Coordinates of C-alpha atoms in Angstrom, one line a residue:
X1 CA -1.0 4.2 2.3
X2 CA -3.5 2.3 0.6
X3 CA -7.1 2.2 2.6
X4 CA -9.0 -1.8 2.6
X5 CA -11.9 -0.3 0.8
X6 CA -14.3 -2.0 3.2
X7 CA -12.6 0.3 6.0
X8 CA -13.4 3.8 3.8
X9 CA -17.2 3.7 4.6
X10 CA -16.8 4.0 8.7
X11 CA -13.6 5.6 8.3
X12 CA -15.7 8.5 6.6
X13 CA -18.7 8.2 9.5
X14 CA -16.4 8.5 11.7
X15 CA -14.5 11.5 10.2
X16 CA -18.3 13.1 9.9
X17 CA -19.0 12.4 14.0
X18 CA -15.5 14.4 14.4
X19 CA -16.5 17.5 12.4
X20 CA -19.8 17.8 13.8
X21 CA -18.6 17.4 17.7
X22 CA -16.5 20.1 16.5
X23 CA -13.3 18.8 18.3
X24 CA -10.4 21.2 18.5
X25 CA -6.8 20.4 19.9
X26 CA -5.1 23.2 20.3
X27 CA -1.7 23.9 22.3
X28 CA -0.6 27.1 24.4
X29 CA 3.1 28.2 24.3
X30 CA 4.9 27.3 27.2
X31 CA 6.6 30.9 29.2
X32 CA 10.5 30.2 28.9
X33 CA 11.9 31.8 31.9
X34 CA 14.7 34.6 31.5
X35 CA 18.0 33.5 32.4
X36 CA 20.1 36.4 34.9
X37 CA 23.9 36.2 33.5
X38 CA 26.4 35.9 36.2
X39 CA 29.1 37.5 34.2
X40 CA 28.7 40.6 31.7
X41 CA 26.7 39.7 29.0
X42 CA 29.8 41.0 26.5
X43 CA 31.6 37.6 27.8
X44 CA 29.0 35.3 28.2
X45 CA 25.8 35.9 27.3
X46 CA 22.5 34.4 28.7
X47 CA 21.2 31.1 27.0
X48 CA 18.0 31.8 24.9
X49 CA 15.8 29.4 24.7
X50 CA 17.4 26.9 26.3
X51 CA 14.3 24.1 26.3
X52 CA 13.6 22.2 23.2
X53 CA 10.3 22.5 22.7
X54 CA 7.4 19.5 23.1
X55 CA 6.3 19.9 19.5
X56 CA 7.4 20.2 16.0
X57 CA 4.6 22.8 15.0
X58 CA 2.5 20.7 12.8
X59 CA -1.0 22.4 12.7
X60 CA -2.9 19.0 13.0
X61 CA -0.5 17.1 15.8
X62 CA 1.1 20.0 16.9
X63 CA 2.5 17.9 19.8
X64 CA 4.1 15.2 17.4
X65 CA 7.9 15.3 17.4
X66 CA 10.0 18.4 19.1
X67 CA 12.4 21.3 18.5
X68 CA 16.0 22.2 19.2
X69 CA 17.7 19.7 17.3
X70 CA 18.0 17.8 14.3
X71 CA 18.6 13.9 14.3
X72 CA 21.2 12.1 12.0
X73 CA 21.0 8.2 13.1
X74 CA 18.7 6.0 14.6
X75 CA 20.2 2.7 16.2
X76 CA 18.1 0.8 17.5
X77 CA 18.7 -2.7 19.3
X78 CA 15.2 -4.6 21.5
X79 CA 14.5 -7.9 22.2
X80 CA 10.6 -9.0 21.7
X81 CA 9.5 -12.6 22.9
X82 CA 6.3 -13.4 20.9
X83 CA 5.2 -15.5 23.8
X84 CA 5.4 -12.6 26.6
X85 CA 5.0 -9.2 24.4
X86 CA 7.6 -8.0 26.2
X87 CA 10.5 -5.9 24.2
X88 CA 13.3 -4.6 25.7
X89 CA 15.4 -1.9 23.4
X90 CA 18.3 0.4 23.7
X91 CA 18.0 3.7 21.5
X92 CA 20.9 5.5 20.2
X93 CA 20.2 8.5 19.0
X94 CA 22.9 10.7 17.1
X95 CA 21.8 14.1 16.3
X96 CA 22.8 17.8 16.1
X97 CA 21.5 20.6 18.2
X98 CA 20.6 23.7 16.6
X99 CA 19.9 25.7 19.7
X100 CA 21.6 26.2 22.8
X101 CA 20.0 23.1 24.4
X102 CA 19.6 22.6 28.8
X103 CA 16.9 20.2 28.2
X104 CA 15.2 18.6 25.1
X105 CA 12.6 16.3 24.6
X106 CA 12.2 12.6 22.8
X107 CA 8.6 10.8 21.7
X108 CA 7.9 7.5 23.6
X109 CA 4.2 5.7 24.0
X110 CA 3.6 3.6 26.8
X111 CA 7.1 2.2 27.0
X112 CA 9.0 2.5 30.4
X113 CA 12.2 4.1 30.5
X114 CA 14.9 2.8 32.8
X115 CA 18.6 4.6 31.8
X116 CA 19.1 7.7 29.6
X117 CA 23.0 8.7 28.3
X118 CA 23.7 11.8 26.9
X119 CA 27.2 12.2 25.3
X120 CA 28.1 8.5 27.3
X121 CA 26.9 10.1 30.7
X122 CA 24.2 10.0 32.7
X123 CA 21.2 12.2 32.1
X124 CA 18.8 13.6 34.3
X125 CA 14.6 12.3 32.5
X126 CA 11.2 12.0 32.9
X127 CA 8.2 10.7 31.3
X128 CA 5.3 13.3 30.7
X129 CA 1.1 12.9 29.6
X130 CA 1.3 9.9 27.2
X131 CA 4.3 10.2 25.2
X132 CA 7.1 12.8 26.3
X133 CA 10.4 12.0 27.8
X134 CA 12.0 15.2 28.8
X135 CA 15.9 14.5 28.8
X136 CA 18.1 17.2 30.9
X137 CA 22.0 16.4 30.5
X138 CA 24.4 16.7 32.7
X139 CA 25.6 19.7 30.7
X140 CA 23.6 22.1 28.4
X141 CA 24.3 21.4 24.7
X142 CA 25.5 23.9 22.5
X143 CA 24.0 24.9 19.4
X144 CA 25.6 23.2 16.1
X145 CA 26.9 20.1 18.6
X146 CA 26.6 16.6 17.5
X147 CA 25.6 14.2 20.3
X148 CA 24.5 11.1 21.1
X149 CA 21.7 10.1 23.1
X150 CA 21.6 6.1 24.7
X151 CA 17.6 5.2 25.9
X152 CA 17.1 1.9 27.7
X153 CA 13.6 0.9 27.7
X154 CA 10.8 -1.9 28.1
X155 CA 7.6 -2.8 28.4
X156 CA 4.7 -3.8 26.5
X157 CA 4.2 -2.0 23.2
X158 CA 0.7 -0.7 21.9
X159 CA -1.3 0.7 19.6
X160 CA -2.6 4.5 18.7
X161 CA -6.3 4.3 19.0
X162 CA -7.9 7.1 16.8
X163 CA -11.7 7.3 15.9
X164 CA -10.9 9.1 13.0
X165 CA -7.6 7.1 11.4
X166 CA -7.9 4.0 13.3
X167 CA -5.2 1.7 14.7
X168 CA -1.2 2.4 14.2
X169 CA 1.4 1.2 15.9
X170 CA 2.8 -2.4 17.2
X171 CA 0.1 -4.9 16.4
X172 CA -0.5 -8.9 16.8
X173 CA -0.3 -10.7 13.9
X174 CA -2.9 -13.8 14.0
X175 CA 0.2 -15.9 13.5
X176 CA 1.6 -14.9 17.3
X177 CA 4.2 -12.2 15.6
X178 CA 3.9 -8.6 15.5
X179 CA 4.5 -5.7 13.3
X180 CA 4.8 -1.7 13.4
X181 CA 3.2 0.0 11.1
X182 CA 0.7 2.9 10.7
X183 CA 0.1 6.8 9.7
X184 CA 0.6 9.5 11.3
X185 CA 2.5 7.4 14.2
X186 CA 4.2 4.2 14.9
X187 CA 7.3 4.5 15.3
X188 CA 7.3 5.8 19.2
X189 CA 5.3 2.5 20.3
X190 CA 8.7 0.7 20.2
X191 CA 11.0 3.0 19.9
X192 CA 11.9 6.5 20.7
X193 CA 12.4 8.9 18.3
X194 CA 11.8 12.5 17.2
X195 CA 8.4 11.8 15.8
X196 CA 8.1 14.3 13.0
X197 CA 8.2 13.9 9.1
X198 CA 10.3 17.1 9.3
X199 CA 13.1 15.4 10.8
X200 CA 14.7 12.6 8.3
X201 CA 17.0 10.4 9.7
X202 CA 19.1 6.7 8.7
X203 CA 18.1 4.1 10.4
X204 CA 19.3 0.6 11.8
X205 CA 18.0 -2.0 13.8
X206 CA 19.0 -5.3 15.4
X207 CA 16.4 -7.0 16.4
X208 CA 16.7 -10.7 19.0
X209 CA 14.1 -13.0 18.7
X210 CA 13.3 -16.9 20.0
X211 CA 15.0 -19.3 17.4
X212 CA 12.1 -19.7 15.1
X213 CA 10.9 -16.4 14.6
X214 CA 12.5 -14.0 12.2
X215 CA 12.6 -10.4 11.5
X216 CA 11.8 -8.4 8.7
X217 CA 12.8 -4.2 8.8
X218 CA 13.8 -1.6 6.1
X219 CA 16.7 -1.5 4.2
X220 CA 19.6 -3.7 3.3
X221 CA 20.2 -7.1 5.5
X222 CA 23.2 -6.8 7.4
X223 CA 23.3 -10.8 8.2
X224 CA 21.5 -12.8 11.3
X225 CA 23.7 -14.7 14.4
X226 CA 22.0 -17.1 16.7
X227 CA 23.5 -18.3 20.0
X228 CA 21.4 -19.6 23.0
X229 CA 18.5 -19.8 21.3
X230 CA 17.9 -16.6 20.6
X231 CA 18.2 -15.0 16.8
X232 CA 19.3 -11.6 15.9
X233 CA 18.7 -10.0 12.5
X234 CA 20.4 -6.6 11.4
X235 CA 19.1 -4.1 8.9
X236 CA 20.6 -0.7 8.1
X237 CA 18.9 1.8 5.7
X238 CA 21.1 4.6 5.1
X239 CA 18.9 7.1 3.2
X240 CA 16.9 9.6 5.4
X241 CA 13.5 8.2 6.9
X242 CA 10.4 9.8 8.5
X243 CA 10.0 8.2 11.3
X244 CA 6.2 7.0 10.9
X245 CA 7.9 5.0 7.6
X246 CA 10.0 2.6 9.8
X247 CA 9.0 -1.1 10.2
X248 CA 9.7 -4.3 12.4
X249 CA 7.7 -7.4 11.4
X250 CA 8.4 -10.1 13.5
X251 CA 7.1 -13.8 12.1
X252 CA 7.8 -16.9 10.6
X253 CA 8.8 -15.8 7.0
X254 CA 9.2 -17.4 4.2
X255 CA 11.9 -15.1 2.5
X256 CA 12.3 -14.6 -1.2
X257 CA 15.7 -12.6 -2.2
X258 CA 16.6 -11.4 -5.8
X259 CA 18.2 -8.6 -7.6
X260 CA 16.5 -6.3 -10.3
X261 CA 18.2 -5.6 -13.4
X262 CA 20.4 -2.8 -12.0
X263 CA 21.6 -4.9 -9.0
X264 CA 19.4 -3.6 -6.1
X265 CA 18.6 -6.0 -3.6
X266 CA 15.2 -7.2 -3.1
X267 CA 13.7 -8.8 -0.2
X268 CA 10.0 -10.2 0.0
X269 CA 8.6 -11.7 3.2
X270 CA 5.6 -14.1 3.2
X271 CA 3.7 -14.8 6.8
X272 CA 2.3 -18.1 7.1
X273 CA -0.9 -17.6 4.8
X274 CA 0.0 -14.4 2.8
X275 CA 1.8 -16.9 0.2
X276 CA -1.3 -15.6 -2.7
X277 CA 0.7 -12.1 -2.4
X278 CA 3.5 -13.6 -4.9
X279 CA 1.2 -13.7 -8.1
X280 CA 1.6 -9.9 -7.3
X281 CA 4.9 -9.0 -6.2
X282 CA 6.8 -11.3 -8.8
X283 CA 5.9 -8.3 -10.9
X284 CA 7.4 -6.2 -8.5
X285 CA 10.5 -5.5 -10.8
X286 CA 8.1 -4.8 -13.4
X287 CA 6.1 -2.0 -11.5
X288 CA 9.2 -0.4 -10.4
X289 CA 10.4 -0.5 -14.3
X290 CA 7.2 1.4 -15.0
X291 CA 7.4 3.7 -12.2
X292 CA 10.8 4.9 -13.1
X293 CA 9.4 5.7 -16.3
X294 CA 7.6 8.0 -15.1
X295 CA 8.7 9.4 -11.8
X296 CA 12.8 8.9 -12.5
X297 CA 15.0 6.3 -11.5
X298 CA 13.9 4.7 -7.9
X299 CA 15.5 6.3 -5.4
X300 CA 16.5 3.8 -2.6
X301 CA 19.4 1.3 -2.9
X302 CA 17.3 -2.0 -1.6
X303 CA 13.6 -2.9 -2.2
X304 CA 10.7 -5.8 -1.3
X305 CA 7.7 -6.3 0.1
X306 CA 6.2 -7.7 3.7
X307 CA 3.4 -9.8 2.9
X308 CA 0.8 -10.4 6.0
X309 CA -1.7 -12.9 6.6
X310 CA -3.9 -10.3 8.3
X311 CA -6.9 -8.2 7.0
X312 CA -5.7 -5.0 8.7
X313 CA -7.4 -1.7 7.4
X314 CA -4.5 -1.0 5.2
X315 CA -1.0 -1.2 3.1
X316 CA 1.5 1.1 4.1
X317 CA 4.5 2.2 2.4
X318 CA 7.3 1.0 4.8
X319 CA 10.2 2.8 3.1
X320 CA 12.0 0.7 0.6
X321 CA 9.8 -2.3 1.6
X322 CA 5.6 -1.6 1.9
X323 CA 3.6 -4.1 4.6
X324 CA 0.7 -5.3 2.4
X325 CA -2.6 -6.6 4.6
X326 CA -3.9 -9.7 3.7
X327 CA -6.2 -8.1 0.9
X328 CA -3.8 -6.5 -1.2
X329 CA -3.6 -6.7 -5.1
X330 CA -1.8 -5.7 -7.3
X331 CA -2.9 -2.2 -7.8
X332 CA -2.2 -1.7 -3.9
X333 CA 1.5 -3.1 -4.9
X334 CA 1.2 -0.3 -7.6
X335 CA 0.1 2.3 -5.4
X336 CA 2.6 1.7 -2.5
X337 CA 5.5 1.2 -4.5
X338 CA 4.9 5.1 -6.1
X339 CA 5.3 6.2 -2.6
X340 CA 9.0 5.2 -2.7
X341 CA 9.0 8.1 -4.9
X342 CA 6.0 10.4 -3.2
X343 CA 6.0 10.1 0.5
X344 CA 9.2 8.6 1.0
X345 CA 12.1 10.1 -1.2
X346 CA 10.0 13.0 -0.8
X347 CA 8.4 13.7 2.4
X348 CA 5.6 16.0 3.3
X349 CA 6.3 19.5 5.0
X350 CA 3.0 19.3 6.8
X351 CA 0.3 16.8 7.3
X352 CA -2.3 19.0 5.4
X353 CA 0.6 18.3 2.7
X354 CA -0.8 14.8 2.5
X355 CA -2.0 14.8 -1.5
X356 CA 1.6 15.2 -2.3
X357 CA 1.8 11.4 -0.7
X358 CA -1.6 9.7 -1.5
X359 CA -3.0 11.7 -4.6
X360 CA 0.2 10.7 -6.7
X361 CA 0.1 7.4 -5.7
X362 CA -3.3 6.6 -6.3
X363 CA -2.8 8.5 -10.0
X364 CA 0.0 6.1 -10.1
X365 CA -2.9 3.3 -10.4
X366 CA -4.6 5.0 -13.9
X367 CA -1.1 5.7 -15.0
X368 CA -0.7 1.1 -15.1
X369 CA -4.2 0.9 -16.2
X370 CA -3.3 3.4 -19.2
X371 CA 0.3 1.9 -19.8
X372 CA -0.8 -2.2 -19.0
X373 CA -4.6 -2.6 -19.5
X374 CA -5.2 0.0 -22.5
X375 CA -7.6 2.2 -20.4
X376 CA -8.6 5.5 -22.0
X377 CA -8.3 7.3 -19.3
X378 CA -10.2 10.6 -20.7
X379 CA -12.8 8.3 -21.0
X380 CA -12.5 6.5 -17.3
X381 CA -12.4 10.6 -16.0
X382 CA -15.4 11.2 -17.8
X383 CA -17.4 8.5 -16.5
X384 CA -16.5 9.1 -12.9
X385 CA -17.4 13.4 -13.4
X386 CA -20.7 12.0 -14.6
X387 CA -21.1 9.5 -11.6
X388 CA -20.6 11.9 -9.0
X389 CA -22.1 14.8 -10.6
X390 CA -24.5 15.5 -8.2
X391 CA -22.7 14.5 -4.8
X392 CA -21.7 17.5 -3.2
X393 CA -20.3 14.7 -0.3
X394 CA -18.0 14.1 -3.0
X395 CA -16.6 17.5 -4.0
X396 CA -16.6 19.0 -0.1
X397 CA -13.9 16.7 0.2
X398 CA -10.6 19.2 0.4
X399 CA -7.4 17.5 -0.6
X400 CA -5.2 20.1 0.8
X401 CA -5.2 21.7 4.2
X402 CA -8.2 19.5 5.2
X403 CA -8.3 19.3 8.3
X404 CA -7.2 17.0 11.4
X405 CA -8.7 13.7 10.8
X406 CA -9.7 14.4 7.5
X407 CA -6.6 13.4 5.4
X408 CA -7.5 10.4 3.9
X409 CA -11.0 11.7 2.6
X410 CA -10.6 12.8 -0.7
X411 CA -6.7 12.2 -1.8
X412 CA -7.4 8.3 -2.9
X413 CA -10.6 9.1 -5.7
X414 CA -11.3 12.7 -5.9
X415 CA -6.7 13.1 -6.2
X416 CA -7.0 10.7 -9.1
X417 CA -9.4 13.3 -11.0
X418 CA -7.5 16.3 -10.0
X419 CA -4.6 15.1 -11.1
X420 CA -5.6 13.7 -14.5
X421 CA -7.1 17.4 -15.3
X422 CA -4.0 18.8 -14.3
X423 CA -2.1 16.3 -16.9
X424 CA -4.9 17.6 -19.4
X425 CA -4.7 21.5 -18.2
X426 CA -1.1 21.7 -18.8
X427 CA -0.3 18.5 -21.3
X428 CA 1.6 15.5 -21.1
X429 CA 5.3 17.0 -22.2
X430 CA 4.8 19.7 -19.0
X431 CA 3.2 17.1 -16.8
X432 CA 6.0 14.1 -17.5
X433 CA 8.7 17.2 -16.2
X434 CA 7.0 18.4 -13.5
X435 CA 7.0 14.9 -12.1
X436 CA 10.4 14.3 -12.8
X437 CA 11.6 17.7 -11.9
X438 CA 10.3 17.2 -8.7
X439 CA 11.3 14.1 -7.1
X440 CA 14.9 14.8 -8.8
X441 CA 14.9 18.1 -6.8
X442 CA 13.1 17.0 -3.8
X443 CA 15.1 13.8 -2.8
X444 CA 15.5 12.5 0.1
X445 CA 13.7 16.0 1.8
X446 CA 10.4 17.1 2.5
X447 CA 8.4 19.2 0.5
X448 CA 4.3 21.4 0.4
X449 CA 2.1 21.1 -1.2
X450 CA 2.6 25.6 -2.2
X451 CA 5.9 24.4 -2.9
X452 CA 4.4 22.0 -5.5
X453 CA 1.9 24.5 -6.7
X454 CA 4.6 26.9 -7.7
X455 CA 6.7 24.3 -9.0
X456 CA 3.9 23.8 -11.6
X457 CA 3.4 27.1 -12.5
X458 CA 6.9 27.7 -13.1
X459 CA 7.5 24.4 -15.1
X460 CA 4.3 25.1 -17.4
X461 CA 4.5 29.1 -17.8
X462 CA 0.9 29.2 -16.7
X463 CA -1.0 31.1 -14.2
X464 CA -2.5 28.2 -12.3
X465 CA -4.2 29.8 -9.0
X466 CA -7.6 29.1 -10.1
X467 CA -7.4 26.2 -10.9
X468 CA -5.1 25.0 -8.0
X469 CA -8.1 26.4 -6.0
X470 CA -11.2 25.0 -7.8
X471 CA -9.7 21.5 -7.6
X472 CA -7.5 20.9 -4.5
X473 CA -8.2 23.8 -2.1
X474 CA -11.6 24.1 -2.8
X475 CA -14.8 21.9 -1.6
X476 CA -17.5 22.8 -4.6
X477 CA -17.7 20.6 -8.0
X478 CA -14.9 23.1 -10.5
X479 CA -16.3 24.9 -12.9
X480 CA -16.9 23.5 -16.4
X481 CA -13.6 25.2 -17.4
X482 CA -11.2 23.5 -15.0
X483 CA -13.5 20.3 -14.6
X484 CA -12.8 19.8 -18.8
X485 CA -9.9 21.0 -19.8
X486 CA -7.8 20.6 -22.8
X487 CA -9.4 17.4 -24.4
X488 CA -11.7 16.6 -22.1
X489 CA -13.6 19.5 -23.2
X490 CA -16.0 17.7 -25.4

């Protein structure tokens, strides 16, 4: 995600109100009751832990997404009048249990649910607090089984307000249209879904609109059919997902397809307005050239852009095709298009994971400048040490494990630095295979930040810890012997 840089000052303000309030969300464990076997335990034995539970574990959302199963497929069909807001959708959702399942849970905001199937039957549900449906089936699921679950819903989809990350979630374009798209959620304010980075999936939609409008989503287009005047477009993207990196943008496009050199598909999609966001993307099969270069070859079979007429707070990496707002240049193309490789192929483990996402794609930025504009970027480093010298605002910034609301502090600048001494502390031939090595080894999975830290280690054949800890776990300017190393040591 790339941040308008007029939203950073009172997104930091308000980060600084959080910390001082001192706000703390934390979540008890619910007691499971103990189930009494009717028959000798030899034959069957209780069912453990029968209740998936409400939460996937992460420490900063640690009600985001659930447990007890693992999802394979998203289907998703809805219906969205511009003129009424209203969308009307049918979820299927094709995943594998693994645990003995009486009751599991799905993530929904502020949509009402009418029907739930479970394995083509009837299933018992409820809605709970502001976005858990609690689905019992007819029959418990065993652990290891594949099933399908069918939810028919409606209503009038939202946004996520948060005072310290904004707005997510279905917007309003100022055209009349809408979108989806923000971080850490979106995806369950028009769909339901198991709302966790942990949990990959493929996803399709079909999306019906008024004769007019047209739709815009990830992946590969799967052809459009209109009868009654009403449109329907279908997408499928194959490759696993996180959820949050789903899209629907809803407008009156103007659609521009091509190929790059290797055959994969591009879409871009222009709202009424956003038609300055060419000059940009037409170099779109440059950057991704570039990219591959550097991070290996791109990793999703279709690509493209969504280009919006509106100044929203920020880009996002939509996988395999970013929304840009109506500020973006093309640096942000730059940035969000090294997600496909850091964020998307590879997913975070954890939210406090986050500079695996936004500090690589940010460096991604200085790696054009270096390659397309002739920047020294030694020098460019340099300059920025020696402007921030003194500003202990700008080193207590952690970029990892920093802290609920705090993600997007330090990763965009502060990464960029910590990453080019990390090209400097170990050298460019260890550098260009640890970046390579990892998104080959990581694809299509999720991955921490440790995880990386080790990888480095192990790649170089040096002891990194201090380091690792001066510059990315630590919130104090590094020393002089990890702020210059190698050449910049002058």
């Amino acid at each position: 995600m790339a941040i308008s840089p007029k939203a950073r000052p009172y997104l930091i303000v308000v980060i600084v109100v959080l910390v001082v309030a001192g706000i703390v969300v934390a979540r008890l464990p619910r007691d499971q009751p103990t189930a009494t076997p009717t028959t000798p335990p030899a034959t069957t034995p209780p069912v453990v832990n029968a209740e998936g539970g409400d939460g996937a574990g992460d420490a900063y959302y640690p009600q985001d997404g659930n447990t007890g199963y693992d999802v394979r497929a998203y289907d998703v069909s809805v219906t969205y009048d511009p003129a009424t807001k209203r969308l009307d959708g049918v979820a299927k959702i094709t995943a594998r249990a693994t645990a003995d399942l009486s009751r599991f849970n799905l993530d929904l905001y502020a949509l009402k649910v009418s029907g739930v199937d479970v394995r083509d039957q009837a299933a018992d549900y409820r809605q709970e607090g502001d976005h858990e449906l609690v689905v019992t089936p007819g029959a418990p699921l065993a652990n290891g089984e594949e099933f399908t679950t069918t939810v028919r819903y409606g209503g009038e989809p939202t946004v996520f307000e948060d005072r310290a990350l904004g707005r997510s979630g279905w917007q309003t374009s100022s055209s009349g249209g809408a979108f989806a798209a923000g971080e850490p959620h979106s995806a369950t304010t028009w769909f339901p879904a198991n709302d966790t980075p942990r949990d990959k999936a493929s996803f399709a939609l079909t999306a019906r609109v008024p004769e007019g409008w047209s739709v815009i989503s990830n992946g590969v287009e799967g052809g459009s059919t209109t009868a009654d005047g009403w449109t329907s477009f279908r997408w499928v993207a194959e490759q696993p997902m996180a959820t949050y990196l789903t899209t629907i943008a809803i407008d009156r496009w103007t659609v521009e397809r091509s190929t790059l050199p290797d055959g994969t598909p591009v879409v871009d999609a222009y709202a009424p307005g956003a038609e300055a966001g060419r000059r940009h993307q037409e170099r779109l099969p440059e950057v991704l050239a570039f990219l591959s270069e550097k991070f290996g070859p791109y990793p999703f079979s279709s690509a493209g852009g969504i280009f919006l007429a509106d100044d929203i707070g920020f880009s996002l990496e939509t996988q395999t095709r970013p929304i840009y707002a109506g500020w973006a240049d093309l640096d942000t193309v730059v940035h969000e298009q090294a997600h496909q490789w850091f964020g998307d192929s590879v997913s975070l483990e954890n939210w406090a994971d986050i500079c695996l996402n936004e500090c690589f794609a940010s460096y991604a930025q200085w790696l054009w400048a270096e390659a397309k504009q002739g920047v020294d970027l030694d020098d460019r480093y340099l300059a920025e040490v020696e402007r921030v010298a003194d500003r202990e605002t700008y080193w207590g910034r952690k970029l990892y494990d920093m802290g609920r609301g705090n993600e997007f502090r330090g990763v965009y600048d502060k990464g960029q630095l910590a990453l080019h001494a990390l090209r400097r502390q170990i050298g460019d031939p260890a550098f260009d295979r640890v970046v390579k090595d990892w998104t080959a080894a990581n694809r299509d999975g999720n991955a921490s930040w440790p995880e990386f830290e080790a990888h480095v280690e192990q790649v170089s054949g040096q002891d990194l810890d201090a380091f690792f800890t001066a510059w990315f776990r630590g919130d104090e300017a590094p020393a002089d012997e990890f702020l210059y190393p190698g050449p910049l040591r002058r």
